[in-house]
Short mmCIF file of C-alpha atoms and ligand atoms in Angstrom, two decimals:
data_model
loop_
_atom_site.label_atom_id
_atom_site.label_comp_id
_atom_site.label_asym_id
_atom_site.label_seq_id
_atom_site.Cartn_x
_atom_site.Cartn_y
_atom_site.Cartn_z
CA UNK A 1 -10.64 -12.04 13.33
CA UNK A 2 -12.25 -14.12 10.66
CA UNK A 3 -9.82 -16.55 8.69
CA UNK A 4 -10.53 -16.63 4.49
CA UNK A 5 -9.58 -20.32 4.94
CA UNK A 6 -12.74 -21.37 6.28
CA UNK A 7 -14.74 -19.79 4.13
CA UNK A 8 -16.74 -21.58 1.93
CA UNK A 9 -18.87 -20.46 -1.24
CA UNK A 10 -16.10 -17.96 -3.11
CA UNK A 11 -16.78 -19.46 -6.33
CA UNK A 12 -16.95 -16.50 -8.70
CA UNK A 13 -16.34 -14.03 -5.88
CA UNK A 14 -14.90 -11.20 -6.37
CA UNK A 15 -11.42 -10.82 -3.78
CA UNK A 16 -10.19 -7.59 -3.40
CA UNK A 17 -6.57 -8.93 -2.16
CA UNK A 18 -4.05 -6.53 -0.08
CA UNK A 19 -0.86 -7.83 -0.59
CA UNK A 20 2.82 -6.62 0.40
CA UNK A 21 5.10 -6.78 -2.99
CA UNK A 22 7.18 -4.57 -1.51
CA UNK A 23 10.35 -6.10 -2.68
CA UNK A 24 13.81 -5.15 -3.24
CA UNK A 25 14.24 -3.82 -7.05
CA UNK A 26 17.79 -3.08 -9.04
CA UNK A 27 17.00 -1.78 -12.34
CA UNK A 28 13.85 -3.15 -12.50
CA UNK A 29 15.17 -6.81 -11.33
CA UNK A 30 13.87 -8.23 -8.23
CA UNK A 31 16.71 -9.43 -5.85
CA UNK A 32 14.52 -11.17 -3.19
CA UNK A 33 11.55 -13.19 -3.92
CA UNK A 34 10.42 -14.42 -0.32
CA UNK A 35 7.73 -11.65 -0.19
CA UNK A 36 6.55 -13.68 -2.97
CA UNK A 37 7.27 -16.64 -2.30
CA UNK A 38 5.37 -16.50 0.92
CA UNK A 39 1.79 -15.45 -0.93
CA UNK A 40 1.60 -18.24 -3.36
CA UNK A 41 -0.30 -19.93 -1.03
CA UNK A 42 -3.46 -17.64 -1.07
CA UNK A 43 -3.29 -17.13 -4.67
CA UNK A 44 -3.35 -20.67 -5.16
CA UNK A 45 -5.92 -21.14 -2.52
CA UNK A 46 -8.26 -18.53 -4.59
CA UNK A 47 -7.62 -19.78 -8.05
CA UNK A 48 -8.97 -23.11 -6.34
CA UNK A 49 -12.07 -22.03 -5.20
CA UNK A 50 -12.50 -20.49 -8.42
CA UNK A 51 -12.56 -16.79 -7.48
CA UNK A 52 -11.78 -13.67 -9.06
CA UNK A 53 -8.80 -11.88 -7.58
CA UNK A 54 -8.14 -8.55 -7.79
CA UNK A 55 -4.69 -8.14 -6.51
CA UNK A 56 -3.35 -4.11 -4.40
CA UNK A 57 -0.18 -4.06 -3.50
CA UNK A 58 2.47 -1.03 -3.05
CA UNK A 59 5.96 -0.88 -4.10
CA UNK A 60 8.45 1.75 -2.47
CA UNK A 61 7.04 5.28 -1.73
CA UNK A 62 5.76 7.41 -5.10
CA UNK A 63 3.91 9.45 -2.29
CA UNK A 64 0.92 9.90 -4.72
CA UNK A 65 2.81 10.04 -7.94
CA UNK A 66 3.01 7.86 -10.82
CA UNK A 67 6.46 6.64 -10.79
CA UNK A 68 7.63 4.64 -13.93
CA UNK A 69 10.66 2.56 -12.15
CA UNK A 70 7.99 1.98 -9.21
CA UNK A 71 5.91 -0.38 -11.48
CA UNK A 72 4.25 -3.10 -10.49
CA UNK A 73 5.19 -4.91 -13.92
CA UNK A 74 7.83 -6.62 -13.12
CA UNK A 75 6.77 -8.47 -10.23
CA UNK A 76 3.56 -9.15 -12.13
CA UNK A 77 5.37 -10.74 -14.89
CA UNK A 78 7.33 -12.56 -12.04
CA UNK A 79 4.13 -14.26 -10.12
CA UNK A 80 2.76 -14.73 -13.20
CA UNK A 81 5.66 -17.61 -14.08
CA UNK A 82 5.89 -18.67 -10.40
CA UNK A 83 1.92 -19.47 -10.88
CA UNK A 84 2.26 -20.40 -14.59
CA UNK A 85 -1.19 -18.17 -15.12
CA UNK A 86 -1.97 -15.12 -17.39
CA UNK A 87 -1.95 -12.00 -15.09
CA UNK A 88 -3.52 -8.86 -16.50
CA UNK A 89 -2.15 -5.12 -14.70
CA UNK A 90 -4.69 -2.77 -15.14
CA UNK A 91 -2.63 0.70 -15.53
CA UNK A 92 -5.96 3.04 -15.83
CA UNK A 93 -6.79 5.45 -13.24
CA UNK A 94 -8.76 3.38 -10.62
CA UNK A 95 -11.29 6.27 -10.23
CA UNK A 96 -12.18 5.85 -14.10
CA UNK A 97 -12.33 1.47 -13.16
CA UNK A 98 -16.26 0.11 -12.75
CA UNK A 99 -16.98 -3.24 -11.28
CA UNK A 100 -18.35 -4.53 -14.97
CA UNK A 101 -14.79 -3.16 -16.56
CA UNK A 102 -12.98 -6.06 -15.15
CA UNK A 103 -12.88 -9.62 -15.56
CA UNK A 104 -14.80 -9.00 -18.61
CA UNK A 105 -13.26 -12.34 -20.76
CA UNK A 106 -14.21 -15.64 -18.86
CA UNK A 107 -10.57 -16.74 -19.01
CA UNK A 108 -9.60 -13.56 -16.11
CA UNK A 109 -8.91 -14.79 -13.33
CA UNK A 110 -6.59 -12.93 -11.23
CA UNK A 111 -5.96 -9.03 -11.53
CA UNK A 112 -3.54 -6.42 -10.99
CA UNK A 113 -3.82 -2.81 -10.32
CA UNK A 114 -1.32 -0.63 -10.44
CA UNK A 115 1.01 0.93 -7.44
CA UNK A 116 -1.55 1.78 -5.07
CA UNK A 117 0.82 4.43 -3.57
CA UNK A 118 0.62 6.28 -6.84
CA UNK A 119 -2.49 7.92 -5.59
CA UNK A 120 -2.20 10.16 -2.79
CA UNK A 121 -5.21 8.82 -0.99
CA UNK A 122 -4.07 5.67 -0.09
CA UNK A 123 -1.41 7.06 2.66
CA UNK A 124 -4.37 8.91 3.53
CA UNK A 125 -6.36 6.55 4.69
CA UNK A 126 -9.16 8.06 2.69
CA UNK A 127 -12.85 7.01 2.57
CA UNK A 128 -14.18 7.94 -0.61
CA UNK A 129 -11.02 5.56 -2.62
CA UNK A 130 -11.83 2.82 -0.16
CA UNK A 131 -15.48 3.00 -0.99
CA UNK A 132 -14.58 3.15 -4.40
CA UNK A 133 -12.05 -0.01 -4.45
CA UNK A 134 -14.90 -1.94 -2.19
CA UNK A 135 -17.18 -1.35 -5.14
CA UNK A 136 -14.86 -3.14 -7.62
CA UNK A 137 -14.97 -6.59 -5.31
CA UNK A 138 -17.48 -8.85 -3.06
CA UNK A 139 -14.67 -9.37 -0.04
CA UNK A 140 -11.64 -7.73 1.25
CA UNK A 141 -8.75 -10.36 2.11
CA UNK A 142 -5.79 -8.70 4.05
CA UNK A 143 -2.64 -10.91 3.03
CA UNK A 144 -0.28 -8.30 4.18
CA UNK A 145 1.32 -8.38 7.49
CA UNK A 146 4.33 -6.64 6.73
CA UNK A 147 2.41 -3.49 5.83
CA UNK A 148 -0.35 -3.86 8.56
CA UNK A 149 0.87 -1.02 10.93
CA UNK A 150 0.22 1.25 8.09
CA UNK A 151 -3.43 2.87 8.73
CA UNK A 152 -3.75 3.25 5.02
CA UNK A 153 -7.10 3.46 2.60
CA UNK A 154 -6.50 -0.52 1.29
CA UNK A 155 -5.35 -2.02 4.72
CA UNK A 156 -7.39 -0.17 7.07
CA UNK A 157 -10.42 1.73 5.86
CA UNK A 158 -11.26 -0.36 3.46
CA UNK A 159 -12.44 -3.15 5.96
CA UNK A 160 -15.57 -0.66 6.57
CA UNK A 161 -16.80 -1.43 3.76
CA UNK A 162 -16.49 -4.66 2.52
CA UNK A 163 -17.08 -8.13 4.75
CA UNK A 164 -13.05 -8.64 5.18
CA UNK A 165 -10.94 -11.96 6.09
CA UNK A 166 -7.21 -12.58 7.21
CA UNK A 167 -5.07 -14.09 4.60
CA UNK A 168 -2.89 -17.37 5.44
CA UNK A 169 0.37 -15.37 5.42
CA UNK A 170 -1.21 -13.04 7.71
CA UNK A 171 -2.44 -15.52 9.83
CA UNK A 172 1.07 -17.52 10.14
CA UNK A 173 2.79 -14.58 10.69
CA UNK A 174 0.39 -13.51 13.46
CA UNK A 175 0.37 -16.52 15.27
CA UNK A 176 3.95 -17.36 14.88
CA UNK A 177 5.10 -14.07 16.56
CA UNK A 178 1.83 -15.05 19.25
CA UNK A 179 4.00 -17.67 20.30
CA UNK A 180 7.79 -16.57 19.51
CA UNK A 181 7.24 -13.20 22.05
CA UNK A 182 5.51 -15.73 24.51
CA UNK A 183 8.65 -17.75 24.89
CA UNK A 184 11.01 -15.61 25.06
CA UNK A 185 14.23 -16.35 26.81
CA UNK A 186 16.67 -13.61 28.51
CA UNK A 187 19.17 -12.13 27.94
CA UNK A 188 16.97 -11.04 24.94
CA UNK A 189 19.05 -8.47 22.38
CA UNK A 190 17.83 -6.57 19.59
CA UNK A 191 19.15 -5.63 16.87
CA UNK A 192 17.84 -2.52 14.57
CA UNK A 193 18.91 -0.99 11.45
CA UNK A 194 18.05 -0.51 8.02
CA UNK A 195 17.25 3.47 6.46
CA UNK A 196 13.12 3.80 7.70
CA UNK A 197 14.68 6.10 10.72
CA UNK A 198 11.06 7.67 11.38
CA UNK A 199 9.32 4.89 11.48
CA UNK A 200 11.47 2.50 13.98
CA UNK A 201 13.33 5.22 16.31
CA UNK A 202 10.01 5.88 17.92
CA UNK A 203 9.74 1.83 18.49
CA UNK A 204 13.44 2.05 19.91
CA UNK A 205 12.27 3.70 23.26
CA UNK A 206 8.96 1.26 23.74
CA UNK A 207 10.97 -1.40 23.59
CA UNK A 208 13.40 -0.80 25.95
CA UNK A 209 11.65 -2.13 29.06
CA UNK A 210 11.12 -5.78 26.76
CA UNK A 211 15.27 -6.11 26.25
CA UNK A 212 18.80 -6.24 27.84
CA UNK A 213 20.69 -4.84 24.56
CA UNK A 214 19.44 -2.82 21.75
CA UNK A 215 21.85 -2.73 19.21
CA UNK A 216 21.83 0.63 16.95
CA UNK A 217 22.84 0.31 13.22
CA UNK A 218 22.55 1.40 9.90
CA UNK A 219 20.60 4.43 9.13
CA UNK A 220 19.43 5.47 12.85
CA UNK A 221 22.84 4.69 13.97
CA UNK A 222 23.72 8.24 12.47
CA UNK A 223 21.00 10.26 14.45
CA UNK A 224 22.78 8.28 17.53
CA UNK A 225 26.33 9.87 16.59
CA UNK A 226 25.01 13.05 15.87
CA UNK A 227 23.33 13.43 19.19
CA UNK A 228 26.89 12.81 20.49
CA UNK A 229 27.83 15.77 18.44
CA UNK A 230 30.13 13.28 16.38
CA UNK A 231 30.37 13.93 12.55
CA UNK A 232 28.21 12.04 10.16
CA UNK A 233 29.14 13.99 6.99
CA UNK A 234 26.86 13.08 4.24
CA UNK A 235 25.19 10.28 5.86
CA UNK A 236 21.19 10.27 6.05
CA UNK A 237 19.61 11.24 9.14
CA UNK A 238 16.03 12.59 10.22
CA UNK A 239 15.95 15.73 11.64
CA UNK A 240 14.32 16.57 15.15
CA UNK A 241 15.25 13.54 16.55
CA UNK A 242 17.31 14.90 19.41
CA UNK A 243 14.37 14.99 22.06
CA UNK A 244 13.31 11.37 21.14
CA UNK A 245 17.17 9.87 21.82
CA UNK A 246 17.26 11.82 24.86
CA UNK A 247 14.06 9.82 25.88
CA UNK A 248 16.29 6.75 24.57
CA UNK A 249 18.81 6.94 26.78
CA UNK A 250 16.97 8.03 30.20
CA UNK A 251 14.63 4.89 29.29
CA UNK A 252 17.54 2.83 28.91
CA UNK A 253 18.86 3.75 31.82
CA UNK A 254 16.14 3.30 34.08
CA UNK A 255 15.42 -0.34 32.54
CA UNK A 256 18.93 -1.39 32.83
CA UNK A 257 18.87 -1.48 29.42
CA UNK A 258 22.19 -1.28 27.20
CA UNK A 259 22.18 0.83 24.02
CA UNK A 260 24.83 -0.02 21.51
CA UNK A 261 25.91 1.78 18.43
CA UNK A 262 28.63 2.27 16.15
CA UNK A 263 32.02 2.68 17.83
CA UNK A 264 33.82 3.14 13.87
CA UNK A 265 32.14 2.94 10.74
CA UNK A 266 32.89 2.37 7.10
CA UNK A 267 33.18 5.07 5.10
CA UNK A 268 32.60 6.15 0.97
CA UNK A 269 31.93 9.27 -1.13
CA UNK A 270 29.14 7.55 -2.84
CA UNK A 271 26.86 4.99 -2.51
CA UNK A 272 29.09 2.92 -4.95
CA UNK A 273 32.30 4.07 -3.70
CA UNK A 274 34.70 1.24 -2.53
CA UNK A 275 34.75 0.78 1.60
CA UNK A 276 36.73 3.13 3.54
CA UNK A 277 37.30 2.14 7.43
CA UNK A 278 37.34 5.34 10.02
CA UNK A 279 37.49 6.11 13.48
CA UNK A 280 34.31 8.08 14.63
CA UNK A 281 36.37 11.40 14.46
CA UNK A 282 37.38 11.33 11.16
CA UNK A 283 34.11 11.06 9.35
CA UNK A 284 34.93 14.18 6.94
CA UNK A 285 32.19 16.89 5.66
CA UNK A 286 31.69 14.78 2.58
CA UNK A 287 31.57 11.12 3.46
CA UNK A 288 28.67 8.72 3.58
CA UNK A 289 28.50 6.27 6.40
CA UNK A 290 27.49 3.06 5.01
CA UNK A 291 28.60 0.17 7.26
CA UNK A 292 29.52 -0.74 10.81
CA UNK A 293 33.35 -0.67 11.53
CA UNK A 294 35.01 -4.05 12.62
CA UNK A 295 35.32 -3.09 16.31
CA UNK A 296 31.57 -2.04 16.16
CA UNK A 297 31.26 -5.68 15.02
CA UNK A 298 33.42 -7.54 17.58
CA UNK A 299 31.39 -5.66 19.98
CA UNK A 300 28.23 -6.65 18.28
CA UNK A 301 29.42 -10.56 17.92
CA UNK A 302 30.39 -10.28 21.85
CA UNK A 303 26.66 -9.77 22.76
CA UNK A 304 25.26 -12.08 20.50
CA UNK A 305 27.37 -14.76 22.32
CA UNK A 306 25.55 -14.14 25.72
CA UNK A 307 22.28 -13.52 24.47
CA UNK A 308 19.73 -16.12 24.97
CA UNK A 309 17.23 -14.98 22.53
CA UNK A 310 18.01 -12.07 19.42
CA UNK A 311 15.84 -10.12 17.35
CA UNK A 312 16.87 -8.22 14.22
CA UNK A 313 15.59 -5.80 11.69
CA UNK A 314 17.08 -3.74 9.09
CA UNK A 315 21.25 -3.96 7.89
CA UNK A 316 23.89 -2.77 9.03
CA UNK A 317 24.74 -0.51 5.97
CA UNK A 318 23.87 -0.39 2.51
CA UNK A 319 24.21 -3.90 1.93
CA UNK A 320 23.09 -3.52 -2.01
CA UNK A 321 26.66 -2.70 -2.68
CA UNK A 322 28.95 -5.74 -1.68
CA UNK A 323 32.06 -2.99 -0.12
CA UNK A 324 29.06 -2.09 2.70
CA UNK A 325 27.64 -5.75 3.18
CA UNK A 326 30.26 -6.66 5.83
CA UNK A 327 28.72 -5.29 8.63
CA UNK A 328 25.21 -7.29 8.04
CA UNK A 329 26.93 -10.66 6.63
CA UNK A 330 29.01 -10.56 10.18
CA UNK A 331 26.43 -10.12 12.34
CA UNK A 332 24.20 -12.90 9.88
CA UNK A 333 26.86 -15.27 10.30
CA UNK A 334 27.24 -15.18 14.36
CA UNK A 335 23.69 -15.45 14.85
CA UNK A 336 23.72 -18.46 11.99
CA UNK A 337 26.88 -19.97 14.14
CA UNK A 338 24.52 -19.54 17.49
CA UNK A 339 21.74 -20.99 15.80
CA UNK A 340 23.13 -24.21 14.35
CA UNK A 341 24.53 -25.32 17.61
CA UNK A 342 20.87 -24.31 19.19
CA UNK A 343 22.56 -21.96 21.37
CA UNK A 344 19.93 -18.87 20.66
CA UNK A 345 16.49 -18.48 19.65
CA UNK A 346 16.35 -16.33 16.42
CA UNK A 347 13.93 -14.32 15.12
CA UNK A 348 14.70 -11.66 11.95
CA UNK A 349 12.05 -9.97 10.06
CA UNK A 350 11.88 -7.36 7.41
CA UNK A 351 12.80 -7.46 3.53
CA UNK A 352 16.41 -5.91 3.28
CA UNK A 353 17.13 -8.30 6.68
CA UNK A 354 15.83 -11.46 4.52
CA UNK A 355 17.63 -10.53 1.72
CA UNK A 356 20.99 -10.12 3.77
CA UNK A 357 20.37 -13.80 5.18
CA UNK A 358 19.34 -15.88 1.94
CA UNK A 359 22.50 -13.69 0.14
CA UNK A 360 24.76 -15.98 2.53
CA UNK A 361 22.53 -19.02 3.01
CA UNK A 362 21.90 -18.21 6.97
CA UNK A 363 18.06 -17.91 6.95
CA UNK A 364 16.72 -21.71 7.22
CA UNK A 365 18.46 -22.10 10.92
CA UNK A 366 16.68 -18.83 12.09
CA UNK A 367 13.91 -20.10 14.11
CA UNK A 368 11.38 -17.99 12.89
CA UNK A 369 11.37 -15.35 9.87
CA UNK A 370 8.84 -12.47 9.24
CA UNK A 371 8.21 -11.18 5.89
CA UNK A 372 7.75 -8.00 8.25
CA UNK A 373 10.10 -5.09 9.53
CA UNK A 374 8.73 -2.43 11.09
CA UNK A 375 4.83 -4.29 11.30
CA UNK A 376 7.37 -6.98 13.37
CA UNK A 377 8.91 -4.41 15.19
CA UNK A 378 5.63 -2.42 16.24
CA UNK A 379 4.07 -5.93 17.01
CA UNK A 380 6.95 -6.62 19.35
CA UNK A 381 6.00 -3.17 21.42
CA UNK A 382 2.61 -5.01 21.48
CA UNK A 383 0.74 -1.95 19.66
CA UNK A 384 -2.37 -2.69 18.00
CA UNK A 385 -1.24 -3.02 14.43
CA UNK A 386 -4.12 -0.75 12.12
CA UNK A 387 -4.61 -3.26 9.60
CA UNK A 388 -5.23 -6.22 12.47
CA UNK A 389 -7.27 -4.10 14.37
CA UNK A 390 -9.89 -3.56 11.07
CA UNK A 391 -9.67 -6.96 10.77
CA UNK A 392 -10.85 -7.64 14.59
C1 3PG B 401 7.80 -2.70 4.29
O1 3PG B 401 8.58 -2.92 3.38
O2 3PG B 401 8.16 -2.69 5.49
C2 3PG B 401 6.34 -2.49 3.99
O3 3PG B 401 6.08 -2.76 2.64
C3 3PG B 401 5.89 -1.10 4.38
O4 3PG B 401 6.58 -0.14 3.65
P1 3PG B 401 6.61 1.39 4.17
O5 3PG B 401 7.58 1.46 5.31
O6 3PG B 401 7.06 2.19 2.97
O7 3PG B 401 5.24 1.76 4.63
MG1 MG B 402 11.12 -2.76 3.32
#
C-alpha cells in the first residue's frame, strides 16, 4: 500500500478523493460531525500542496436514484465553513462531466460531485463509470475506511485505473486497529447492534471463535427473537435469516462462546411514540421494538464488568428519538465507568455508535474510536477489506 503522504510533486494534480460523508442527517441537519471532522486533515494536506480535489462521497442508500433529502449540499456547505474555502457541488450527470469542464476558474480548488450512490453503477462495481471518473483526475486517493468493505465502482474498481494512494484517515484507522486486535486482552465481549442486519449477521458467526460474549442488540436482536418464535410485531427484520442463526448458535456453542440478546425490550407504535417497557411475550401484532429492556441491560452491564477488553458497533435501539436512547446511553456509560478507572480496553466504531457516545460525553476515554462500523467489524473477522485490497 502506497501512502499519499509521501508523495511529492501534486502541485496542480488532479485528486480524485473517496471519502465517507456518510453522516447522520435530521431534516437536512447533520447531528454528528466526526466523519468530518476526521478528513480535514487530507483536505488540508491537498489544498497545501496545491492540488485540485475532486471530492466522491455517498450519503445513505438512493440505490441508483436521485434522492433530493440524500444531497450532498449540506455537508458541502458544512466543510466548506470548517475549511473556510469556497466549495463548488457539481449536480450534472457525471457521464455528461469532461476533464476540461472542471476547475475551469483558477480560484477552484476543491470539488464536489454529487451522491455517488445516485447512479446505479457505483454499487455495481462497474468498469465503464470507473473509467469514466479516472478520466476526470491524475490520482485516486482512498480516504474512506469506513466504506472500504464495499467492492464498489469509486472504492474498488476504480484503483485499476488510476495510480491510487491511502489517505491519512485510512491509514490511522488501519494501523490503529493493526495494533488494537494485536493486543487484545480476554475475556474479550462484543457488542453489535444498529439496523444494517444483512450486512453484520453474517460477521456475527466469523467472529465467534475471536470472543467470549457477543452481545445481540438493536435491529438483529429481532431476527434473534424471531428464531425463538417470540413476537416482534412491527419491528424490522431480514428475512431468510433462520439458517444463518442456526449456524450462530452451533458456532457458539462449539467455541464456548456466549450469545446474548434481549431478555425484554422497549416498546412504541411509532418511531416517535413515547417508550413502552414489555416482557418478551407481550410484544403485540402492532408494536415496534426500539430499545433494550432494563433487565436486558443489567445483564448487559454484568458482562461488561468482567470483560477485559469490549468491542461495540451499532445502538441499542433507535437512539434518534431520546424515549429509545436508554438502552445505548446505559451500556455507553458502563463501558465509560470501566474505562476511566482503566479497568477495560475499549474500542467502538461506526457512525450511529459515535454519535451515541459524544451525545453523553463518553467517547474521549474509549481507547480507540473508528469512524467505521461494519468496515471495523469485517476487519475484526480479518477479511480482506475490497477497498484495501485495490489499494495493495
Ligand atoms: C457506513 O456508514 O457504514 C458506510 O458509509 C457504508 O454505508 P453502507 O452500509 O450503506 O454501505
Ligand atoms: Mg452508518
Amino acid at each position: 500500500m502506497q501512502y499519499i503522504k509521501d508523495q511529492d510533486n501534486l502541485n496542480e494534480k488532479r485528486i480524485l478523493l473517496r471519502l465517507d460523508l456518510n453522516v447522520p442527517l435530521k431534516n437536512g441537519e447533520i447531528t454528528d460531525q466526526t466523519r468530518i471532522d476526521k478528513i480535514l486533515p487530507i483536505i488540508k494536506f491537498l489544498v497545501q500542496k496545491k492540488s485540485k480535489i475532486l471530492i466522491i462521497s455517498h450519503v445513505g442508500r438512493p440505490k441508483g436514484k436521485v434522492k433530493n433529502e440524500l444531497s450532498l449540499r449540506p455537508i458541502c456547505k458544512n466543510l466548506e465553513k470548517k475549511i473556510d474555502k469556497k466549495i463548488k457541488l457539481i449536480e450534472e450527470n457525471i457521464f455528461n462531466l469532461k476533464k476540461e469542464d472542471l476547475f475551469k476558474d483558477s480560484s477552484d480548488q476543491i470539488i464536489f460531485l454529487e451522491n455517488i450512490r445516485f447512479y446505479k453503477e457505483e454499487e455495481q462495481n462497474d468498469a465503464n463509470f470507473s473509467k469514466h471518473l479516472a478520466k476526470l483526475a491524475d490520482i485516486f486517493v482512498n480516504d474512506a475506511f469506513s466504506c472500504s468493505h464495499r467492492a464498489h465502482a469509486s472504492v474498488s474498481k476504480i484503483t485499476e485505473f488510476l495510480p491510487s494512494y491511502a489517505g491519512i484517515q485510512l491509514e490511522t484507522e488501519v494501523k490503529a486497529l493493526k495494533k488494537v486486535t494485536s493486543e487484545i486482552k480476554k475475556p474479550i465481549s462484543c457488542i453489535i447492534g444498529g439496523s444494517k442486519i444483512s450486512t453484520k449477521i453474517g460477521i456475527i458467526r466469523n467472529l465467534i471463535p475471536r470472543f467470549d460474549n457477543i452481545i445481540i442488540v438493536g435491529g438483529m436482536a429481532n431476527n434473534i427473537l424471531k428464531y425463538k418464535g417470540i413476537p416482534i410485531g412491527k419491528s424490522i427484520k431480514e428475512d431468510n435469516c433462520d439458517t444463518i442463526i442456526d449456524d450462530i448458535f452451533k458456532t457458539a456453542k462449539t467455541h464456548s462462546c456466549k450469545i446474548i440478546y434481549p431478555e425484554d425490550v422497549v416498546v412504541g407504535k411509532s418511531l416517535k411514540d413515547k417508550a413502552q417497557i414489555k416482557e418478551l411475550d407481550k410484544v403485540l401484532d402492532d408494536d415496534y421494538i426500539l430499545d433494550i429492556g432494563p433487565k436486558t441491560i443489567d445483564k448487559i452491564k454484568d458482562i461488561i464488568e468482567i470483560s477485559k477488553t469490549v468491542l461495540w458497533n451499532g445502538p441499542a435501539g433507535y437512539f434518534e428519538n431520546p424515549s429509545f436512547a436508554n438502552g445505548s446511553y446505559q451500556i455507553a456509560k458502563k463501558i465509560d465507568e470501566k474505562n476511566k478507572n482503566n479497568l477495560i480496553y475499549s474500542i467502538a466504531g461506526g457512525g450511529d455508535t459515535i454519535s451515541v457516545l459524544n451525545q453523553i460525553n463518553a467517547i474521549e476515554n474509549f481507547n480507540f474510536v473508528s469512524t467505521a462500523g461494519g468496515a471495523f467489524l469485517e476487519y475484526l473477522e480479518g477479511k480482506e477489506l475490497p477497498g484495501i485490497k485495490a489499494l495493495n
